[in-house]
Amino acid sequence: MPLLFRKVNELRNYLNTLRCEGGKSVGFVPTMGYLHEGHKKLIETSKLQNEITVVSIYVNPTQFGPGEDYERYPRDLNRDMSVCEELGVDVVFAPTDEEMYPAGNSTEVYVRGLSEVLEGKFRPGHFKGVATVVTKLLNVVQPDRAYFGEKDYQQLKIIERMVKDLLIPVQIVPVEIVREPDGLAYSSRNVYLSSEERESALSIYRSFLLAEKMIKAGERNAQRIKEAMETYIRKHPHVKKIDYIEITDPELNPKEEVQEGDRILVAVWVGNTRLIDNWKVSL
Ligand code: AMP
């Protein structure tokens, strides 16, 4: 079993001893737990690139808005510990709220601009919570490398920006999206979906294939591609609402004409579950 720490100071002391022993490289995978194949890919990548791998499991309250799924977010530390053991994780950090947000805490991290578009419009405050907790976690673990999934593409871009701006000495390593065999991106929130809803949720992946087909056939107009995707997704019975379908360059600036490397980003409500996904354009 990996060593489990719940307290900042205990984890710090342990990692300091390791670092003093032999300058071992530390890879860090921050998660909210309920680990799936997407998380596993991050952990495996860290295992390949570092001598020590630390995984954090923390459902961070400050990145959930009022009325969002903080309370019902799936949690199972025992299962997560077994997954981490299988993968050879060295250390799991599962802090309490009191450890992460000491009484009287008053400091937040906010990445202007990038936090205001796409997800930011629909989840105000979300990225402030993310940037704040990731800063804290990086300060505790002080890893050489930290692993973030492209599944949360905007989050990845915000963390990259933040680490540059705050001169945090860590290498951010992006990891490609892991999908189920039928194309649904792995997400801890997929457990909310009934089997009929799951079928409707597949329309997101299939709309990317549709976009790709249009692009490969020569279509370059972003508006027409987005409209075709929207029409396709809306046909599915459990799709309640589309928050956005956007096509941007890799730095999240909206595009009118698509080109290689652009991103198509989508947020869709299927039943009461909000799903996000994205796709890299290849010509
Ligand atoms: P979460 O536990 O949902 O906060 O995710 C923790 C990390 O795993 C984030 O960096 C996510 O982007 C990443 N992640 C989640 N799902 C996937 C996936 N399907 N493929 C790749 N990375 C993922």
mmCIF file with all atom_site columns, N, CA and C and ligand atoms in Angstrom, residues 30-33 36 38-39 42 73 147-149 151-152 155 175-178 185-186, ligand 1:
data_model
loop_
_atom_site.group_PDB
_atom_site.id
_atom_site.type_symbol
_atom_site.label_atom_id
_atom_site.label_alt_id
_atom_site.label_comp_id
_atom_site.label_asym_id
_atom_site.label_entity_id
_atom_site.label_seq_id
_atom_site.pdbx_PDB_ins_code
_atom_site.Cartn_x
_atom_site.Cartn_y
_atom_site.Cartn_z
_atom_site.occupancy
_atom_site.B_iso_or_equiv
_atom_site.pdbx_formal_charge
_atom_site.auth_seq_id
_atom_site.auth_comp_id
_atom_site.auth_asym_id
_atom_site.auth_atom_id
_atom_site.pdbx_PDB_model_num
ATOM   1  N N   . PRO A 1 30  ? -2.429  15.606 -8.999  1.00 0.00 ? 30  PRO A N   1
ATOM   2  C CA  . PRO A 1 30  ? -3.558  16.072 -8.180  1.00 0.00 ? 30  PRO A CA  1
ATOM   3  C C   . PRO A 1 30  ? -4.888  15.565 -8.738  1.00 0.00 ? 30  PRO A C   1
ATOM   4  N N   . THR A 1 31  ? -5.739  15.016 -7.870  1.00 0.00 ? 31  THR A N   1
ATOM   5  C CA  . THR A 1 31  ? -7.047  14.509 -8.310  1.00 0.00 ? 31  THR A CA  1
ATOM   6  C C   . THR A 1 31  ? -8.103  14.795 -7.235  1.00 0.00 ? 31  THR A C   1
ATOM   7  N N   . MET A 1 32  ? -9.357  14.583 -7.639  1.00 0.00 ? 32  MET A N   1
ATOM   8  C CA  . MET A 1 32  ? -10.439 14.631 -6.658  1.00 0.00 ? 32  MET A CA  1
ATOM   9  C C   . MET A 1 32  ? -10.898 13.204 -6.328  1.00 0.00 ? 32  MET A C   1
ATOM   10 N N   . GLY A 1 33  ? -10.095 12.216 -6.704  1.00 0.00 ? 33  GLY A N   1
ATOM   11 C CA  . GLY A 1 33  ? -10.394 10.848 -6.318  1.00 0.00 ? 33  GLY A CA  1
ATOM   12 C C   . GLY A 1 33  ? -11.437 10.180 -7.194  1.00 0.00 ? 33  GLY A C   1
ATOM   13 N N   . HIS A 1 36  ? -10.170 6.689  -12.105 1.00 0.00 ? 36  HIS A N   1
ATOM   14 C CA  . HIS A 1 36  ? -10.543 5.929  -13.301 1.00 0.00 ? 36  HIS A CA  1
ATOM   15 C C   . HIS A 1 36  ? -9.351  5.874  -14.257 1.00 0.00 ? 36  HIS A C   1
ATOM   16 N N   . GLY A 1 38  ? -8.521  7.575  -16.778 1.00 0.00 ? 38  GLY A N   1
ATOM   17 C CA  . GLY A 1 38  ? -7.878  8.865  -17.071 1.00 0.00 ? 38  GLY A CA  1
ATOM   18 C C   . GLY A 1 38  ? -6.838  9.200  -16.014 1.00 0.00 ? 38  GLY A C   1
ATOM   19 N N   . HIS A 1 39  ? -7.234  9.082  -14.750 1.00 0.00 ? 39  HIS A N   1
ATOM   20 C CA  . HIS A 1 39  ? -6.278  9.314  -13.662 1.00 0.00 ? 39  HIS A CA  1
ATOM   21 C C   . HIS A 1 39  ? -5.109  8.335  -13.753 1.00 0.00 ? 39  HIS A C   1
ATOM   22 N N   . LEU A 1 42  ? -2.383  9.402  -16.018 1.00 0.00 ? 42  LEU A N   1
ATOM   23 C CA  . LEU A 1 42  ? -1.544  10.453 -15.414 1.00 0.00 ? 42  LEU A CA  1
ATOM   24 C C   . LEU A 1 42  ? -0.528  9.818  -14.462 1.00 0.00 ? 42  LEU A C   1
ATOM   25 N N   . TYR A 1 73  ? -20.601 14.461 -5.031  1.00 0.00 ? 73  TYR A N   1
ATOM   26 C CA  . TYR A 1 73  ? -19.438 14.034 -5.807  1.00 0.00 ? 73  TYR A CA  1
ATOM   27 C C   . TYR A 1 73  ? -18.950 12.682 -5.253  1.00 0.00 ? 73  TYR A C   1
ATOM   28 N N   . TYR A 1 147 ? 1.216   16.551 -13.225 1.00 0.00 ? 147 TYR A N   1
ATOM   29 C CA  . TYR A 1 147 ? 0.525   15.974 -14.375 1.00 0.00 ? 147 TYR A CA  1
ATOM   30 C C   . TYR A 1 147 ? -0.931  16.424 -14.414 1.00 0.00 ? 147 TYR A C   1
ATOM   31 N N   . PHE A 1 148 ? -1.333  16.950 -15.567 1.00 0.00 ? 148 PHE A N   1
ATOM   32 C CA  . PHE A 1 148 ? -2.710  17.435 -15.733 1.00 0.00 ? 148 PHE A CA  1
ATOM   33 C C   . PHE A 1 148 ? -3.281  16.888 -17.027 1.00 0.00 ? 148 PHE A C   1
ATOM   34 N N   . GLY A 1 149 ? -4.552  16.455 -16.992 1.00 0.00 ? 149 GLY A N   1
ATOM   35 C CA  . GLY A 1 149 ? -5.184  15.858 -18.158 1.00 0.00 ? 149 GLY A CA  1
ATOM   36 C C   . GLY A 1 149 ? -5.704  16.920 -19.121 1.00 0.00 ? 149 GLY A C   1
ATOM   37 N N   . LYS A 1 151 ? -8.260  16.491 -20.694 1.00 0.00 ? 151 LYS A N   1
ATOM   38 C CA  . LYS A 1 151 ? -9.714  16.423 -20.503 1.00 0.00 ? 151 LYS A CA  1
ATOM   39 C C   . LYS A 1 151 ? -10.237 17.769 -19.989 1.00 0.00 ? 151 LYS A C   1
ATOM   40 N N   . ASP A 1 152 ? -9.483  18.360 -19.061 1.00 0.00 ? 152 ASP A N   1
ATOM   41 C CA  . ASP A 1 152 ? -9.823  19.687 -18.535 1.00 0.00 ? 152 ASP A CA  1
ATOM   42 C C   . ASP A 1 152 ? -8.851  20.675 -19.169 1.00 0.00 ? 152 ASP A C   1
ATOM   43 N N   . GLN A 1 155 ? -8.431  24.187 -17.743 1.00 0.00 ? 155 GLN A N   1
ATOM   44 C CA  . GLN A 1 155 ? -7.736  24.099 -16.455 1.00 0.00 ? 155 GLN A CA  1
ATOM   45 C C   . GLN A 1 155 ? -6.230  23.961 -16.677 1.00 0.00 ? 155 GLN A C   1
ATOM   46 N N   . VAL A 1 175 ? -1.360  15.478 -20.264 1.00 0.00 ? 175 VAL A N   1
ATOM   47 C CA  . VAL A 1 175 ? -1.596  14.071 -20.632 1.00 0.00 ? 175 VAL A CA  1
ATOM   48 C C   . VAL A 1 175 ? -2.887  14.003 -21.459 1.00 0.00 ? 175 VAL A C   1
ATOM   49 N N   . GLU A 1 176 ? -2.803  13.280 -22.573 1.00 0.00 ? 176 GLU A N   1
ATOM   50 C CA  . GLU A 1 176 ? -3.949  13.205 -23.496 1.00 0.00 ? 176 GLU A CA  1
ATOM   51 C C   . GLU A 1 176 ? -5.191  12.596 -22.846 1.00 0.00 ? 176 GLU A C   1
ATOM   52 N N   . ILE A 1 177 ? -6.352  12.923 -23.413 1.00 0.00 ? 177 ILE A N   1
ATOM   53 C CA  . ILE A 1 177 ? -7.630  12.415 -22.896 1.00 0.00 ? 177 ILE A CA  1
ATOM   54 C C   . ILE A 1 177 ? -7.723  10.905 -23.085 1.00 0.00 ? 177 ILE A C   1
ATOM   55 N N   . VAL A 1 178 ? -8.161  10.210 -22.039 1.00 0.00 ? 178 VAL A N   1
ATOM   56 C CA  . VAL A 1 178 ? -8.411  8.771  -22.137 1.00 0.00 ? 178 VAL A CA  1
ATOM   57 C C   . VAL A 1 178 ? -9.917  8.567  -22.275 1.00 0.00 ? 178 VAL A C   1
ATOM   58 N N   . ALA A 1 185 ? -15.378 10.163 -22.829 1.00 0.00 ? 185 ALA A N   1
ATOM   59 C CA  . ALA A 1 185 ? -14.195 10.472 -22.024 1.00 0.00 ? 185 ALA A CA  1
ATOM   60 C C   . ALA A 1 185 ? -14.434 10.012 -20.593 1.00 0.00 ? 185 ALA A C   1
ATOM   61 N N   . TYR A 1 186 ? -13.456 9.345  -20.006 1.00 0.00 ? 186 TYR A N   1
ATOM   62 C CA  . TYR A 1 186 ? -13.586 8.939  -18.602 1.00 0.00 ? 186 TYR A CA  1
ATOM   63 C C   . TYR A 1 186 ? -13.752 10.179 -17.729 1.00 0.00 ? 186 TYR A C   1
HETATM 64 P P1  . AMP B 2 .   ? -10.339 15.244 -11.361 1.00 0.00 ? 1   AMP B P1  1
HETATM 65 O O1  . AMP B 2 .   ? -10.183 14.152 -10.363 1.00 0.00 ? 1   AMP B O1  1
HETATM 66 O O2  . AMP B 2 .   ? -11.568 15.115 -12.211 1.00 0.00 ? 1   AMP B O2  1
HETATM 67 O O3  . AMP B 2 .   ? -10.140 16.623 -10.774 1.00 0.00 ? 1   AMP B O3  1
HETATM 68 O O4  . AMP B 2 .   ? -9.146  15.068 -12.389 1.00 0.00 ? 1   AMP B O4  1
HETATM 69 C C1  . AMP B 2 .   ? -7.809  14.979 -11.951 1.00 0.00 ? 1   AMP B C1  1
HETATM 70 C C2  . AMP B 2 .   ? -6.901  15.036 -13.152 1.00 0.00 ? 1   AMP B C2  1
HETATM 71 O O5  . AMP B 2 .   ? -7.199  13.942 -14.028 1.00 0.00 ? 1   AMP B O5  1
HETATM 72 C C3  . AMP B 2 .   ? -7.073  16.312 -13.986 1.00 0.00 ? 1   AMP B C3  1
HETATM 73 O O6  . AMP B 2 .   ? -5.804  16.752 -14.409 1.00 0.00 ? 1   AMP B O6  1
HETATM 74 C C4  . AMP B 2 .   ? -7.917  15.839 -15.130 1.00 0.00 ? 1   AMP B C4  1
HETATM 75 O O7  . AMP B 2 .   ? -7.741  16.605 -16.303 1.00 0.00 ? 1   AMP B O7  1
HETATM 76 C C5  . AMP B 2 .   ? -7.407  14.436 -15.329 1.00 0.00 ? 1   AMP B C5  1
HETATM 77 N N1  . AMP B 2 .   ? -8.403  13.630 -16.047 1.00 0.00 ? 1   AMP B N1  1
HETATM 78 C C6  . AMP B 2 .   ? -9.701  13.419 -15.703 1.00 0.00 ? 1   AMP B C6  1
HETATM 79 N N2  . AMP B 2 .   ? -10.328 12.652 -16.624 1.00 0.00 ? 1   AMP B N2  1
HETATM 80 C C7  . AMP B 2 .   ? -9.402  12.388 -17.579 1.00 0.00 ? 1   AMP B C7  1
HETATM 81 C C8  . AMP B 2 .   ? -9.434  11.655 -18.809 1.00 0.00 ? 1   AMP B C8  1
HETATM 82 N N3  . AMP B 2 .   ? -10.525 11.048 -19.239 1.00 0.00 ? 1   AMP B N3  1
HETATM 83 N N4  . AMP B 2 .   ? -8.297  11.606 -19.536 1.00 0.00 ? 1   AMP B N4  1
HETATM 84 C C9  . AMP B 2 .   ? -7.164  12.228 -19.121 1.00 0.00 ? 1   AMP B C9  1
HETATM 85 N N5  . AMP B 2 .   ? -7.082  12.927 -17.978 1.00 0.00 ? 1   AMP B N5  1
HETATM 86 C C10 . AMP B 2 .   ? -8.164  13.011 -17.212 1.00 0.00 ? 1   AMP B C10 1
#
